[in-house]
CSV table of C-alpha atoms in Angstrom, one decimal:
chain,number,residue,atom,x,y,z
A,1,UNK,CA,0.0,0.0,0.0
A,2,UNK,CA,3.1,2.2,0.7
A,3,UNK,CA,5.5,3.2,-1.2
A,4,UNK,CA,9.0,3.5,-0.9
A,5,UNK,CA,9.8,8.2,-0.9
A,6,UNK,CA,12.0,7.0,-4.1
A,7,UNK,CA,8.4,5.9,-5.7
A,8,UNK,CA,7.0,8.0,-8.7
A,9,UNK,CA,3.2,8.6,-8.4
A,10,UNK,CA,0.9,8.3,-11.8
A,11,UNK,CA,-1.6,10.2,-10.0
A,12,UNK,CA,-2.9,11.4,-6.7
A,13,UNK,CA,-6.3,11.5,-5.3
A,14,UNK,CA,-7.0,13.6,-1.8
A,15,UNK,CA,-9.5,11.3,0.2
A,16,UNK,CA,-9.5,13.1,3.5
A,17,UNK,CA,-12.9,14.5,4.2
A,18,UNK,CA,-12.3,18.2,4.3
A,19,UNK,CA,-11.3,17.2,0.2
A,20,UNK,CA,-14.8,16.4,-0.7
A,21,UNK,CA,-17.2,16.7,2.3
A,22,UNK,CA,-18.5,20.5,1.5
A,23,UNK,CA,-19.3,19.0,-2.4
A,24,UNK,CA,-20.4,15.3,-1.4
A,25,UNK,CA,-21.3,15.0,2.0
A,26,UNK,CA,-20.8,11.8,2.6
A,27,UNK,CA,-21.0,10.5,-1.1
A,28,UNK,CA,-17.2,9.9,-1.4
A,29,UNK,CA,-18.0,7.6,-4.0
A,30,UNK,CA,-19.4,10.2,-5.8
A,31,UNK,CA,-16.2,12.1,-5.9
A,32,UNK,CA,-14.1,9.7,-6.4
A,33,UNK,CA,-16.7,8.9,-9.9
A,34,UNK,CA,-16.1,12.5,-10.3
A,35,UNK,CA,-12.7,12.3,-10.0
A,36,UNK,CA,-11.6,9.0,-12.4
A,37,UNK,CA,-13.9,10.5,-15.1
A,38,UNK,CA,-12.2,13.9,-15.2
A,39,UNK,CA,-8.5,11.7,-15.5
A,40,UNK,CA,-6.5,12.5,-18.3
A,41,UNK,CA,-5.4,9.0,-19.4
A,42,UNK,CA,-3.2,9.6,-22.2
A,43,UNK,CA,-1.0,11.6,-20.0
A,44,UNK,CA,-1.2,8.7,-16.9
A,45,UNK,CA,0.1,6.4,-19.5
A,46,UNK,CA,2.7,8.6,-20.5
A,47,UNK,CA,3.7,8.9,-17.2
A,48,UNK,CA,3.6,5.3,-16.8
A,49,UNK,CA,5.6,4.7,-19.6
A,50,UNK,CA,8.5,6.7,-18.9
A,51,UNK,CA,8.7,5.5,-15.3
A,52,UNK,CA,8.5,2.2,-16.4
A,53,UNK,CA,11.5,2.6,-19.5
A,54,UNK,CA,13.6,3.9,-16.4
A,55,UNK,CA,13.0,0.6,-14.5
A,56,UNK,CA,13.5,-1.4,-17.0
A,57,UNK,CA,16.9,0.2,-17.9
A,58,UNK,CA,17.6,0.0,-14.2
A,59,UNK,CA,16.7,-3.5,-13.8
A,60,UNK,CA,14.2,-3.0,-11.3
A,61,UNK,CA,11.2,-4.5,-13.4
A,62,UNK,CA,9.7,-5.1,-16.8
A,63,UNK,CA,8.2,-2.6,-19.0
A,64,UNK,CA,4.5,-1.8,-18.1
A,65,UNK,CA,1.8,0.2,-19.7
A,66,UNK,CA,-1.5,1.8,-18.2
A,67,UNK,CA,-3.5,1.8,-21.6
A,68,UNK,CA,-7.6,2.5,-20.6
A,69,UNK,CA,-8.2,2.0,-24.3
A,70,UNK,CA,-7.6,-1.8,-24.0
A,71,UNK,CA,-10.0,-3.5,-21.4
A,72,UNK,CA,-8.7,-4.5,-18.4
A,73,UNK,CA,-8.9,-8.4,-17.7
């Protein structure tokens, strides 16, 4: 669930409830909904991509992509 502080986050969401209480009471599976629709994808894969070229080149892992066009199996 952690990660190491040498970790590169894709993307962040803010779950504490003073980051969606006012909006969503205590819907906070509204805002998260909200929140995954309004992702840009194309630039989480990006993201993904890079980090993952750098681990491959470092050893620490294969390649790995975060594609939403493809469906998840």
């Amino acid at each position: 669930m952690h990660q190491p502080a040498a970790s590169v986050p894709l993307m962040a969401l803010d779950m504490y409830e003073y980051a969606y209480h006012m909006d969503y009471g205590t819907a906070a599976a509204k805002y998260v909904d909200k929140f995954m629709a309004k992702l840009n994808w194309q630039q989480i894969d990006r993201r993904c991509r890079r980090v993952s070229a750098l681990s491959a080149l470092s050893g620490s892992g294969p390649p790995l992509s975060f594609d939403r066009s493809s469906p998840i199996e």
